[in-house]
mmCIF file of C-alpha atoms in Angstrom:
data_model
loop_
_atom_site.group_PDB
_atom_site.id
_atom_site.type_symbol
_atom_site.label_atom_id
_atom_site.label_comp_id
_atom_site.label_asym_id
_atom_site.label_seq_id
_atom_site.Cartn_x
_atom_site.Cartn_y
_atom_site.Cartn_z
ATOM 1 C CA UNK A 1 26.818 -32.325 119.822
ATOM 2 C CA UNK A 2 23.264 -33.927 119.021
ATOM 3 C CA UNK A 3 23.632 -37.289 118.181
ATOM 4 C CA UNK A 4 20.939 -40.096 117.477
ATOM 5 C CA UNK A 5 22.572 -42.702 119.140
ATOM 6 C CA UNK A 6 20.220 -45.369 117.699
ATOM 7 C CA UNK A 7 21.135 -43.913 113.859
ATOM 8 C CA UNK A 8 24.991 -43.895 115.008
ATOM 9 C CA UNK A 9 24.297 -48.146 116.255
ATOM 10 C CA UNK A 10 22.726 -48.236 112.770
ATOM 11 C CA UNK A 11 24.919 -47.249 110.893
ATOM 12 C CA UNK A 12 27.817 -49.298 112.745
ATOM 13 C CA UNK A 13 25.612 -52.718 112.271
ATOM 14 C CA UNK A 14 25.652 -51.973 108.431
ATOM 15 C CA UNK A 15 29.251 -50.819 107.823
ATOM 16 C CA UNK A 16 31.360 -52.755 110.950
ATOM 17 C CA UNK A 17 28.889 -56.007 111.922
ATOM 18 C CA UNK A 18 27.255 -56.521 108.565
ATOM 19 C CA UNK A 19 30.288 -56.592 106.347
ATOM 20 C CA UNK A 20 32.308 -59.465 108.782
ATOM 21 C CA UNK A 21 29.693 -61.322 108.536
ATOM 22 C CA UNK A 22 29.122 -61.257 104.795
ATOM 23 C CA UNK A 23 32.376 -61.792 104.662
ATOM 24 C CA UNK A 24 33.227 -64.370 107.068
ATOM 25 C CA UNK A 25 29.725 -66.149 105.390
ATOM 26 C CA UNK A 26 32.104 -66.647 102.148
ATOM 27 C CA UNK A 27 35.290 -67.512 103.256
ATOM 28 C CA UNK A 28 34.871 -71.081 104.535
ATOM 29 C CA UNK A 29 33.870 -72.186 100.602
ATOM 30 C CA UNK A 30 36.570 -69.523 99.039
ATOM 31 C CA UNK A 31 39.354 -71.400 101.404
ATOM 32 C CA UNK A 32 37.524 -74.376 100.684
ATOM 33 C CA UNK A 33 38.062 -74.382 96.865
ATOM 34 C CA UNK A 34 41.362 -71.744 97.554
ATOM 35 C CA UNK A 35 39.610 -69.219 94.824
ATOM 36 C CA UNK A 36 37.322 -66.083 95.209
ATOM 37 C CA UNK A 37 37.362 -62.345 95.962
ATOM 38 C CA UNK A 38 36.139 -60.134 98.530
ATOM 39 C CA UNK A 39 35.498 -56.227 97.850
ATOM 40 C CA UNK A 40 34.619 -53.885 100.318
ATOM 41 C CA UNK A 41 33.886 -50.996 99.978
ATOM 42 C CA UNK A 42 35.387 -48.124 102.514
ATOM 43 C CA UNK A 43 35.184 -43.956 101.392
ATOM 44 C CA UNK A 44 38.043 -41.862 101.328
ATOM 45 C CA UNK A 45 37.042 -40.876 105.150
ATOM 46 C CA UNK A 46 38.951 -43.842 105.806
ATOM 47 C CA UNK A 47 41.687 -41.658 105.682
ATOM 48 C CA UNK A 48 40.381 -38.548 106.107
ATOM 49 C CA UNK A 49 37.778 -38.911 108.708
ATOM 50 C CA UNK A 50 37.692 -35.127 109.914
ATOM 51 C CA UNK A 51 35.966 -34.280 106.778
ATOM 52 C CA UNK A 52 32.843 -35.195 107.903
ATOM 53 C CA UNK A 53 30.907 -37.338 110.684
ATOM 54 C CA UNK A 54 33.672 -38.896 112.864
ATOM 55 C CA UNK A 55 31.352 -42.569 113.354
ATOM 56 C CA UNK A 56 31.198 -42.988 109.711
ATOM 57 C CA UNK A 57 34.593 -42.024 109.501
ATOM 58 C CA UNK A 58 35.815 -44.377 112.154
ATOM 59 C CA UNK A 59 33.351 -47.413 110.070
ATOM 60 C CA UNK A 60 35.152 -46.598 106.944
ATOM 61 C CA UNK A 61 38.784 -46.672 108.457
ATOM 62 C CA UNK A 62 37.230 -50.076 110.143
ATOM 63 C CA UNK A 63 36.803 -51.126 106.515
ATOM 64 C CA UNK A 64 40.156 -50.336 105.081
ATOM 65 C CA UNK A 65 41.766 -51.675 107.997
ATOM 66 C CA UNK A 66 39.498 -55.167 107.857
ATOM 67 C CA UNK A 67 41.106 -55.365 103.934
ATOM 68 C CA UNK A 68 44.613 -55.389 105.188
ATOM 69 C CA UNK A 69 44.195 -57.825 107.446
ATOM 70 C CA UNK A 70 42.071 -60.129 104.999
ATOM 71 C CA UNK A 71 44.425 -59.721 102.922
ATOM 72 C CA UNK A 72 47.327 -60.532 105.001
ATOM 73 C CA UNK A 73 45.166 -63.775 106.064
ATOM 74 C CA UNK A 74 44.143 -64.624 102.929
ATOM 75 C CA UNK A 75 45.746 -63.849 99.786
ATOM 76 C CA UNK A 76 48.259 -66.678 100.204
ATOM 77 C CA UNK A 77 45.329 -68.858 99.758
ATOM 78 C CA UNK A 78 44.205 -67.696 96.185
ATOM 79 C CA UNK A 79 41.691 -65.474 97.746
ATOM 80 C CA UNK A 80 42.079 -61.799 96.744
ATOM 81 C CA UNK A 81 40.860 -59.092 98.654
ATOM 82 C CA UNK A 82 40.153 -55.463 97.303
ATOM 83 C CA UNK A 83 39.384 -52.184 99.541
ATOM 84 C CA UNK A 84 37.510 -49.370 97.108
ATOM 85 C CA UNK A 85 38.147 -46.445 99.018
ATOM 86 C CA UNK A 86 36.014 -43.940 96.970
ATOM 87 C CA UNK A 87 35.318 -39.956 97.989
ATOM 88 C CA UNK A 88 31.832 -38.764 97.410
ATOM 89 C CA UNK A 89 29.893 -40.537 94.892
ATOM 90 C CA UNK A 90 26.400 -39.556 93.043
ATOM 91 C CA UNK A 91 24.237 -41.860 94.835
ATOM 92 C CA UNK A 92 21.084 -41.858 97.351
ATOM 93 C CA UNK A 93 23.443 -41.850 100.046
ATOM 94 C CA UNK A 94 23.417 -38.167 100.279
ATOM 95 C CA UNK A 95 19.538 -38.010 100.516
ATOM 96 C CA UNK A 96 19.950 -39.781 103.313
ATOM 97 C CA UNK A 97 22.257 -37.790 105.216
ATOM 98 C CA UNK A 98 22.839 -34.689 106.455
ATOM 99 C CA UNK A 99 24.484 -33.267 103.400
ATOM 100 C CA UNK A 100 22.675 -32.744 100.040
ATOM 101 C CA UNK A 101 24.584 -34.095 97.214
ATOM 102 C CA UNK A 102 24.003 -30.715 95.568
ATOM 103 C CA UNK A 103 25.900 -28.659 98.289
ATOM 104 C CA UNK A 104 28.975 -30.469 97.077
ATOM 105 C CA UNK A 105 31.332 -28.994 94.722
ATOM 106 C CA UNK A 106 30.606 -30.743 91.362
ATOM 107 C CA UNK A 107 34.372 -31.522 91.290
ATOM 108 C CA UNK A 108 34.268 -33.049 94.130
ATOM 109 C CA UNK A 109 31.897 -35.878 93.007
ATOM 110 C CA UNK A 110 32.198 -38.967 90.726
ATOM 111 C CA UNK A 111 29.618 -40.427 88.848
ATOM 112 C CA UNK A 112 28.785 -43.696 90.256
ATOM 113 C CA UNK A 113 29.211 -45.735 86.920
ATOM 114 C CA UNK A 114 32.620 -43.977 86.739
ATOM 115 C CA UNK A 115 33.665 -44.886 90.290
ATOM 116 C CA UNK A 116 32.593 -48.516 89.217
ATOM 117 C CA UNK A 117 34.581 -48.904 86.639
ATOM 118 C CA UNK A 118 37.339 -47.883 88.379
ATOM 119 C CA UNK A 119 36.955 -50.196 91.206
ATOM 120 C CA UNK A 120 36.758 -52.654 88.197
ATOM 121 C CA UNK A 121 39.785 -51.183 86.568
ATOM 122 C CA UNK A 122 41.660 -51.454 90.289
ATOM 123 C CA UNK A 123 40.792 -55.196 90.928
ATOM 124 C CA UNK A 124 41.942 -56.420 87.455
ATOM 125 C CA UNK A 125 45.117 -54.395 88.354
ATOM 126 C CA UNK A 126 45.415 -56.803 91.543
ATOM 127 C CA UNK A 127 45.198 -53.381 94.012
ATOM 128 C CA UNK A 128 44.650 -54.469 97.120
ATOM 129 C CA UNK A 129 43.171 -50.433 97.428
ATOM 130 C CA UNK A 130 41.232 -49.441 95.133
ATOM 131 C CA UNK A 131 41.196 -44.834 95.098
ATOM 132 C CA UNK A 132 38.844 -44.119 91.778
ATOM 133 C CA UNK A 133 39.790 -40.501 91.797
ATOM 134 C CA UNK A 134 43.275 -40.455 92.715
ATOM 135 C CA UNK A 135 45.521 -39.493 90.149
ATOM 136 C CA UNK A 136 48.945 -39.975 90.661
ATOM 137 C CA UNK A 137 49.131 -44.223 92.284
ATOM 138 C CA UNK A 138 52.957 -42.771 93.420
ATOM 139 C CA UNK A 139 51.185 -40.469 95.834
ATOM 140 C CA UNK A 140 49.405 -43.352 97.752
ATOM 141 C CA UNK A 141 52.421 -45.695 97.564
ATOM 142 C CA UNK A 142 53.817 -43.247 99.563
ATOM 143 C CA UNK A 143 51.353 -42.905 101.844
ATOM 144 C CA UNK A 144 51.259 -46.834 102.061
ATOM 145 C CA UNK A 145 55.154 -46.926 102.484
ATOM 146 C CA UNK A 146 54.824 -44.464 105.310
ATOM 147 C CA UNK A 147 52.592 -46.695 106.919
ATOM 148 C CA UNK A 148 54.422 -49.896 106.792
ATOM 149 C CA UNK A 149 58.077 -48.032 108.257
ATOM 150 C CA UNK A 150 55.848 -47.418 111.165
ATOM 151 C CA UNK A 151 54.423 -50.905 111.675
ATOM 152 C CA UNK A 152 57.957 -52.144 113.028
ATOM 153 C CA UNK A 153 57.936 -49.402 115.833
ATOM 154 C CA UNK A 154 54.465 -49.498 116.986
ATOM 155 C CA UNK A 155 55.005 -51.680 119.903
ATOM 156 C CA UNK A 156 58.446 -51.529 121.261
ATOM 157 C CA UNK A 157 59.702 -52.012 124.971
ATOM 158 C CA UNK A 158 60.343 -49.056 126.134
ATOM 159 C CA UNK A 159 58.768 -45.281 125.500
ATOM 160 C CA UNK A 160 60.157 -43.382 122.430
ATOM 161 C CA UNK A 161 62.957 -41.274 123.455
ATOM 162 C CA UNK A 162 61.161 -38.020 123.258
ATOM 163 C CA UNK A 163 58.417 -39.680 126.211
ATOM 164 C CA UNK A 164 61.667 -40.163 128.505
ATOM 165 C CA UNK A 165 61.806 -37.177 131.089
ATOM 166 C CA UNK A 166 64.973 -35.142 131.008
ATOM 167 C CA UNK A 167 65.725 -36.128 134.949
ATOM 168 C CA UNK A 168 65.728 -39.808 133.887
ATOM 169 C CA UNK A 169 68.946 -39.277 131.376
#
């Protein structure tokens, strides 16, 4: 693998470094006055970060996961926090990557006004994630029920059972 490690630095300063510190910037007067909203916006490689390069994947999952735990922080203090996790969008993004907008399938890609308006549509909803394209809300509840049964069992005392060697029982 060829990799620009100055573009890959790049691109971690705008989606990772920039965005806390935007977002730390605001926070003092939104806790200050106990009002105000933070959205950030992550890509559906948050979750899916094979589909394409694993960096911008792993900024994007950076992203969802810095929502949770604003939110988590936050929202007790009237400050809501919203995570638009859109999939590929009709913008200039795509001329500047490696993959042309029109080597997507067209039903693959939103319309940015329409992914906009969804984000809109999400935050006056009060979702704390925002998916424009996702149809059925009941599919990422589950997803996001999933997730919290696991957050109880990520750090136990002792290795899951299956980790235990057979000679040890």
């Amino acid at each position: 693998m060829a990799a620009d490690i100055d573009k890959i630095n790049q691109m971690i300063e705008l989606n990772v470094t920039a965005l806390v510190r935007l977002t730390y910037a605001v926070m003092p007067a939104f806790v200050e006055r106990a009002k105000g909203a933070v959205i950030n916006i992550s890509s559906a490689l948050a979750i899916a970060p094979e589909l394409l390069n694993g960096v911008y994947g792993g900024t994007k999952a950076f992203v969802l996961a810095f929502g949770f735990s604003l939110h988590k922080e936050f929202s007790g203090r009237g400050i809501r926090i919203q995570t638009v996790v859109p999939g590929a969008t009709a913008t200039d993004f795509w001329d500047l990557s490696a993959t042309p907008l029109d080597g997507l399938p067209a039903e693959v890609v939103m319309n940015a006004d329409d992914m906009v308006e969804a984000a809109i549509a999400g935050f006056e909803l009060g979702e704390i994630v925002t998916i424009p394209s996702l149809p059925d809300v009941a599919d990422w509840e589950t997803y996001e029920a999933a997730r919290q049964t696991l957050i109880p069992k990520l750090s136990l005392s002792s290795p899951a059972r299956r980790y235990v060697s057979v000679q040890q029982d």
